Short mmCIF file of C-alpha atoms in Angstrom, two decimals:
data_model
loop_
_atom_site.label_atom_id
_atom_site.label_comp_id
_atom_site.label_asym_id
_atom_site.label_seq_id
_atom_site.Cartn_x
_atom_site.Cartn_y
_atom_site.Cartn_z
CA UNK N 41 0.00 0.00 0.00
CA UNK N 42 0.97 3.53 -0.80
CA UNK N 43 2.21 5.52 2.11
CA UNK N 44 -0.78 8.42 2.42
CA UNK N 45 -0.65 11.42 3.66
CA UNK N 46 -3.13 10.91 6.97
CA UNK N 47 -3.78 14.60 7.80
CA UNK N 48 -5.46 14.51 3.60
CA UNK N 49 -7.52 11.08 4.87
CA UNK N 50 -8.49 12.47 8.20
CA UNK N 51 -9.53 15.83 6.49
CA UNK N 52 -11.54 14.46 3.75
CA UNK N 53 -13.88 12.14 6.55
CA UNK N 54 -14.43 15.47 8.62
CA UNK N 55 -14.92 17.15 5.23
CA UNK N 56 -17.66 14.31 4.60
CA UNK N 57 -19.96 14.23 7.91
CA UNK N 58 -19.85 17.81 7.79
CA UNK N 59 -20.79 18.02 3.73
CA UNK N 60 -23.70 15.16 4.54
CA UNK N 61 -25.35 16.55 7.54
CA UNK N 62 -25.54 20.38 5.16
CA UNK N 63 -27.01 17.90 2.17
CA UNK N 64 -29.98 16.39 5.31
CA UNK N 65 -31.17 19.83 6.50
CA UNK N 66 -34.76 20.84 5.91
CA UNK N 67 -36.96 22.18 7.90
CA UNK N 68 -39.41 19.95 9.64
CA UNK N 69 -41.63 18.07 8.01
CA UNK N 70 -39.85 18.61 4.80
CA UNK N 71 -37.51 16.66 2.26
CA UNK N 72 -34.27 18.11 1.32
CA UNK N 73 -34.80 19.02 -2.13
CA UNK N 74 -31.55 19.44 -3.63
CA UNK N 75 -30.24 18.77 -7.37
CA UNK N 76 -28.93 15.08 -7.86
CA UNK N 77 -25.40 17.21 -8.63
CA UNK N 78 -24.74 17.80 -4.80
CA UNK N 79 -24.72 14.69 -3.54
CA UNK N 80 -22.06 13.75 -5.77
CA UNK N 81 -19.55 16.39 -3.82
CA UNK N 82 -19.02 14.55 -1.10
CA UNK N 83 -16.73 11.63 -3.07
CA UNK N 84 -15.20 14.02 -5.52
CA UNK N 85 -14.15 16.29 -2.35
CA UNK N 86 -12.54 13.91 -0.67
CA UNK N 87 -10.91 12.68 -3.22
CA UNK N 88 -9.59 16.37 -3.66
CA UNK N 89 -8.75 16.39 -0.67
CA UNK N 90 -6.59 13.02 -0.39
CA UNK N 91 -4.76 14.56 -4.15
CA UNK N 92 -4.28 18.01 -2.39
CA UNK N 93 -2.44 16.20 0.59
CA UNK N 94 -0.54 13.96 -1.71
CA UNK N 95 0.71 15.28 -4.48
CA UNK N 96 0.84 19.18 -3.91
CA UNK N 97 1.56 20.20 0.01
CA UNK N 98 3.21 16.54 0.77
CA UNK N 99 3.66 17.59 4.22
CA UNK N 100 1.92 15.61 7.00
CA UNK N 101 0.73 17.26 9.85
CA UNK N 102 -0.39 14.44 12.15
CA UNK N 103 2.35 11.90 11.13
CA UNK N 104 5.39 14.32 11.07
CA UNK N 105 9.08 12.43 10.27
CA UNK N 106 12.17 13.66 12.70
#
């Protein structure tokens, strides 16, 4: 397995709870009507994230090397 950049992983689950529970709000009583589009942000984020973290800063912030 590919040694990946943790602080990108543990960014990109935050990143999806906090993307899914925007996507469920509605008022009561209500469905969340949003366009099919949106839910599809919350795979292509993280996957933005993950690159981000991997290929461009390449620094990791949780697992730091002495």
């Amino acid at each position: 397995m590919k040694n990946r950049n943790l602080t990108g992983v543990v960014l990109a689950i935050i990143y999806c709870f906090v993307l899914y529970g925007i996507l469920i709000e509605a008022p009561p009583g209500e469905v969340p009507d949003h366009p099919p589009w949106a839910y599809l942000m919350i795979p292509l984020g993280a996957i933005a994230i993950t690159a981000l973290f991997d290929f461009v800063i390449k620094y990791d912030f949780i697992k730091k090397k002495e």
